[in-house]
Structure formats: C-alpha cells, structure tokens
Short mmCIF file of C-alpha atoms in Angstrom, two decimals:
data_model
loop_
_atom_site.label_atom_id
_atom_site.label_comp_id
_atom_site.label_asym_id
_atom_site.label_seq_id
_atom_site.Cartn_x
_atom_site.Cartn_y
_atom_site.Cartn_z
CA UNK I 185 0.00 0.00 0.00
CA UNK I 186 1.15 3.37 -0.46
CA UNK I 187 -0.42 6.99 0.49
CA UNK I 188 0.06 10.53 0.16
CA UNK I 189 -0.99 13.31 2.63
CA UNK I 190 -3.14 16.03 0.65
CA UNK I 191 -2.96 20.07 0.97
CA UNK I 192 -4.53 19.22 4.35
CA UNK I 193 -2.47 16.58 5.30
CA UNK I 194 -4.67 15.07 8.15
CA UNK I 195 -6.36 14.08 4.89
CA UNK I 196 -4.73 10.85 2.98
CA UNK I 197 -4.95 9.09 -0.91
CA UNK I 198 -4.18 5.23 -0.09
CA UNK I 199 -3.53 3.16 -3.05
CA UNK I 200 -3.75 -0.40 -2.34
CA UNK I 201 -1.05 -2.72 -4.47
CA UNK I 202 -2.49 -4.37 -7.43
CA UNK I 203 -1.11 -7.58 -8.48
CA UNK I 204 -2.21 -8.45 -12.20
CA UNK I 205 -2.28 -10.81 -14.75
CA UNK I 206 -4.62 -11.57 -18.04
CA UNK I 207 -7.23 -12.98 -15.36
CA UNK I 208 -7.38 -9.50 -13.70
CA UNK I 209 -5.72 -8.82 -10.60
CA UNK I 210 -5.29 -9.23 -6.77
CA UNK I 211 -5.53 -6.13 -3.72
CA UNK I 212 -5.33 -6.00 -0.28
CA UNK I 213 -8.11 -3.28 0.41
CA UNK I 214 -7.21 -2.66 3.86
CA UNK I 215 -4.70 -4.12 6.90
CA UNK I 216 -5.41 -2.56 10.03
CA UNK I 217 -1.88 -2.64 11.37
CA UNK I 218 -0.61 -0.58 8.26
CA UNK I 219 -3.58 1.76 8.50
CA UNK I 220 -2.52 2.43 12.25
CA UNK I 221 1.49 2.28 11.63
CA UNK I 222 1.16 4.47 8.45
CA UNK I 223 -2.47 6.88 8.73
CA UNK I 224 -4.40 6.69 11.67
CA UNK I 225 -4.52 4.37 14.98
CA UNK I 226 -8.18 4.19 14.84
CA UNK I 227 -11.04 0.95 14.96
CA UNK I 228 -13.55 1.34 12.39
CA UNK I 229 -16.89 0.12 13.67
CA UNK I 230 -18.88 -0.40 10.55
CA UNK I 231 -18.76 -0.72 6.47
CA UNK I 232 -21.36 1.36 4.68
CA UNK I 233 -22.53 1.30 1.12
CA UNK I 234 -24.66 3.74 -1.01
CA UNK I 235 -25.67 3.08 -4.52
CA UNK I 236 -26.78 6.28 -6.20
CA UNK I 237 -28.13 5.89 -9.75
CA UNK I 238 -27.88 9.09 -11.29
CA UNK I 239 -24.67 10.66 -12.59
CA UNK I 240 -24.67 14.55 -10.69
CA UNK I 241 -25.95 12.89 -7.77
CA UNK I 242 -24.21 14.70 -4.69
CA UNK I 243 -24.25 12.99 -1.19
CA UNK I 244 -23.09 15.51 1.53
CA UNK I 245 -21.15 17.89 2.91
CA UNK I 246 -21.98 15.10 6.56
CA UNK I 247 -20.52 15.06 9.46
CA UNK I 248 -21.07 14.17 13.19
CA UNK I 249 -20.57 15.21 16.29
CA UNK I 250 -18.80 14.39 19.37
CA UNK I 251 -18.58 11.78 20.75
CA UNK I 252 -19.53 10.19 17.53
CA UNK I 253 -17.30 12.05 15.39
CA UNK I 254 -16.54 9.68 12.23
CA UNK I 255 -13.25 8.98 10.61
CA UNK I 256 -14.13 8.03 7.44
CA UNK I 257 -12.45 5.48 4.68
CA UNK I 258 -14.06 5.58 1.66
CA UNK I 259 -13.76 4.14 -1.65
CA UNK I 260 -15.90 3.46 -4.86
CA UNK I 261 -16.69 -0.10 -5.98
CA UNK I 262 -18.26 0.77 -9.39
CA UNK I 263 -18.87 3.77 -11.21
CA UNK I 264 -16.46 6.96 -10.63
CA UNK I 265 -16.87 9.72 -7.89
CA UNK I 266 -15.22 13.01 -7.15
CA UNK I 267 -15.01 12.51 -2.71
CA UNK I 268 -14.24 16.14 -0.80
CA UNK I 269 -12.68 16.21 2.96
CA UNK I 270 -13.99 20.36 4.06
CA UNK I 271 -11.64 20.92 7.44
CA UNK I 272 -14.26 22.13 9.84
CA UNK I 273 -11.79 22.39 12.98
CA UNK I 274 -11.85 25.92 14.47
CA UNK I 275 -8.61 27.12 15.03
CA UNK I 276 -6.89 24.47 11.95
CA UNK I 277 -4.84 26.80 9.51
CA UNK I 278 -6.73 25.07 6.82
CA UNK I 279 -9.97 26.26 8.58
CA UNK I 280 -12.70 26.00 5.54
CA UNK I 281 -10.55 24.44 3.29
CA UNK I 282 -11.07 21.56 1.10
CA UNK I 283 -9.34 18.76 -0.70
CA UNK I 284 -11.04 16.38 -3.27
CA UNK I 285 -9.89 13.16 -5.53
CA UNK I 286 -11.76 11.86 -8.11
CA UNK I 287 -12.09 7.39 -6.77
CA UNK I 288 -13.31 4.66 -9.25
CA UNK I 289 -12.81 0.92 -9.00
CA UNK I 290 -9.50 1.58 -12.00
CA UNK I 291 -7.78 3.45 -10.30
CA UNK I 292 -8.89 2.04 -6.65
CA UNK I 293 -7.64 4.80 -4.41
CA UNK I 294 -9.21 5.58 -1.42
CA UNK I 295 -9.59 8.78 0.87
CA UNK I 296 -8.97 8.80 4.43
CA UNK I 297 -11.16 11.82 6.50
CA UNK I 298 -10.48 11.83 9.77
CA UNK I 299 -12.88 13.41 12.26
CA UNK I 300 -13.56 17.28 11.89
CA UNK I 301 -13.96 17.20 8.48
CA UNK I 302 -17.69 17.49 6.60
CA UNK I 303 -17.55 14.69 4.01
CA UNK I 304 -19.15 14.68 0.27
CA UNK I 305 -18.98 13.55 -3.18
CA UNK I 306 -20.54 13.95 -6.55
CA UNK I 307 -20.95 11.11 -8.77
CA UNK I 308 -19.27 10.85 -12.03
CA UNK I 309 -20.96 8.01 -13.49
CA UNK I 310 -24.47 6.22 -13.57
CA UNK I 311 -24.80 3.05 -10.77
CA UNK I 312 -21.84 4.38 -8.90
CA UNK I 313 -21.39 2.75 -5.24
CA UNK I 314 -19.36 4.24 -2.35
CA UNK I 315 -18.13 1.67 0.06
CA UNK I 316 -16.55 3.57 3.60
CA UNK I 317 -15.29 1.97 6.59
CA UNK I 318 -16.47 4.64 9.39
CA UNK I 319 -14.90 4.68 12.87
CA UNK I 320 -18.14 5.26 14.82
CA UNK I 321 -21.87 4.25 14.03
CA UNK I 322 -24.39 6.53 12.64
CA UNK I 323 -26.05 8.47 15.09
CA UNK I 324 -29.30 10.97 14.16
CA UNK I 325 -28.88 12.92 17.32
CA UNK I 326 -25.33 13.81 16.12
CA UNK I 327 -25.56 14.13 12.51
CA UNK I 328 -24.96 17.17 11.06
CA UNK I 329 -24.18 18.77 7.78
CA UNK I 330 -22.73 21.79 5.38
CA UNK I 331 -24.07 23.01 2.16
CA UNK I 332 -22.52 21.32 -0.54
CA UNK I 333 -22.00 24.56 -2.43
CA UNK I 334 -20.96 27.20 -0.37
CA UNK I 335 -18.91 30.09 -2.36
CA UNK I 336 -17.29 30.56 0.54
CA UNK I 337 -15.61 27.08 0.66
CA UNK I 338 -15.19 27.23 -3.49
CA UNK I 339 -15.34 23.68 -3.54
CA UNK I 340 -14.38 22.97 -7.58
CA UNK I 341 -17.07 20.62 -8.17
CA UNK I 342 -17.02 18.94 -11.49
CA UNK I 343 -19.34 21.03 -13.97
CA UNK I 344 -22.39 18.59 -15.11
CA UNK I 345 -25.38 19.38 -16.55
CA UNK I 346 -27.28 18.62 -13.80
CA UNK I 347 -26.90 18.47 -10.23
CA UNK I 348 -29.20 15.03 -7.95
CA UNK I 349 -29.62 16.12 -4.11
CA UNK I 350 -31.74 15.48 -0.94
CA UNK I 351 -33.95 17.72 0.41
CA UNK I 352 -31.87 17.45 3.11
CA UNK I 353 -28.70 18.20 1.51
CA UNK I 354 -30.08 21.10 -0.19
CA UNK I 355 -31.07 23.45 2.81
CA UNK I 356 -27.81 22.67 4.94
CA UNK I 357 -26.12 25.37 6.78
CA UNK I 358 -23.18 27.45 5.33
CA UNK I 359 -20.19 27.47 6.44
CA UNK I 360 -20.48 30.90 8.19
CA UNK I 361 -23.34 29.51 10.20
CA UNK I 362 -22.08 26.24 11.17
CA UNK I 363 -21.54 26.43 15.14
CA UNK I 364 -17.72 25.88 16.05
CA UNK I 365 -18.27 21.76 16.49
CA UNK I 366 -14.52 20.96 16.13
CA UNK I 367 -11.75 22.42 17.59
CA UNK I 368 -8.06 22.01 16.12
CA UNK I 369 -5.16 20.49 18.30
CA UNK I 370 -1.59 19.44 17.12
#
C-alpha cells in the first residue's frame, strides 16, 4: 500500500497494491496494522454502502458530532466519484478548506477523512457505489451537515449538466453559520 498526505495533510490518498495478470488482478483493500502504523490508529466500527443511480448525484457535505465524530475510509466499488474532505476544525490553519480526488474501481484509491472534516462527493458516473469503513456508528442525534456549495468554501465541483440532491442536503447550513463543532489540536 502506499499513500500521500493532501494540501490538508490530516487528509490521505491510499492506493492499495495491485497484483495483475490476463485474469485480472489481486488487492489487499485494507490491513489494520498498516492503517494504524502508516495513517491513523483508529477501529472502524462499521462498512457502509450507497448506490446512487444518477450521474450529478451529490451525497453531503456530513458530518457528526462528538462523541460520535466519524473517521471516514471511503472508496468506490463501481462507477467513478469526485469525494471532498472540508476541514471544519476551528482554530486548523486550513480552517474551511477543502481537498477532493476523483475514486473509481481503476484506479482504486481511497480517501482517508479523519474526524472534523464534513464529508461529500458527486458522482461521475451512472450506478456508482461508495463503500466507507467509518470509525463510529451513525447516530441521528449527532448528525450534522454543510451546504454542498458554499462560495465561501469554493469547492471545484465537477461542472455537469445537472446536479441530484436530498432535500436534506439542499437546505444545509453554510459554512459561516455552522456552530464551532470541532476544535483544532496538534
């Protein structure tokens, strides 16, 4: 496995090895004593999935709160996504920044967000499905979200013709009115 740290570099691209032949090929996803040695000493509690069938379909900015802050692995089975990590952390020098990478099953990199971070994505392709290991279970109290297209973030979504979201998602908070839920520590 290999990873680099993004321009926020609590935020990491793992790339599992691929071994190949004419049959197709062979990856360890995930080992959870590289993930702690190498990205983050964390347990993750539970696998999600989400199929969403429309290309333009946009899933976020989530998050949660404390104690049930997630960490968040994600990567996409089938179809192509673009995934964004916004730094919500109060006091972080990368306060209401973001960092995005576009994840499909060819090029089978995944994103690590840690905690403090809203988490989104935008699918690329029809019948995409995200697949995230998350370090804490979902919790309705505690969940809590950003709108996806704040101007202040500047989040450089991919330009489509059309743009699939919740209700929900649609009449989130912006950034400016988000109450401080995270505060940064090094």
């Amino acid at each position: 496995m290999q990873y680099q740290s993004l321009s926020i570099s609590d935020v990491k691209l793992v790339t599992p090895n691929r071994f190949g032949d004419d049959r197709g090929y062979f990856s360890e996803v995930f080992k959870d004593g590289w993930f702690r040695q190498n990205i983050a000493d964390v347990t993750f509690l539970q696998d999600n999935e989400s199929l969403s069938r429309q290309i333009g379909t946009v899933r976020g900015l989530h998050f949660q709160l404390e104690p049930v802050s997630q960490g968040k692995l994600v990567r996409c089975t089938s179809g192509e996504l673009f995934d964004v990590a916004v730094d919500i952390r109060v006091g972080s020098p990368t306060f209401g920044k973001w960092v995005g990478a576009t994840l499909s099953p060819e090029n089978g990199a995944q994103l690590w967000i840690p905690g403090g971070f809203a988490h989104g994505f935008i699918t690329l392709k029809a019948e995409t499905v995200i697949s995230y290991k998350v370090t804490a279970p979902y919790s309705a109290e505690h969940d809590r979200g950003l709108k996806w297209d704040d101007p202040a973030i500047g989040i450089e979504w991919p330009k489509l013709a059309t743009y699939v979201l919740s209700e929900k998602d649609g009449r989130q908070p912006l950034l400016s009115e988000l109450p401080a839920s995270f505060h940064y520590c090094k």
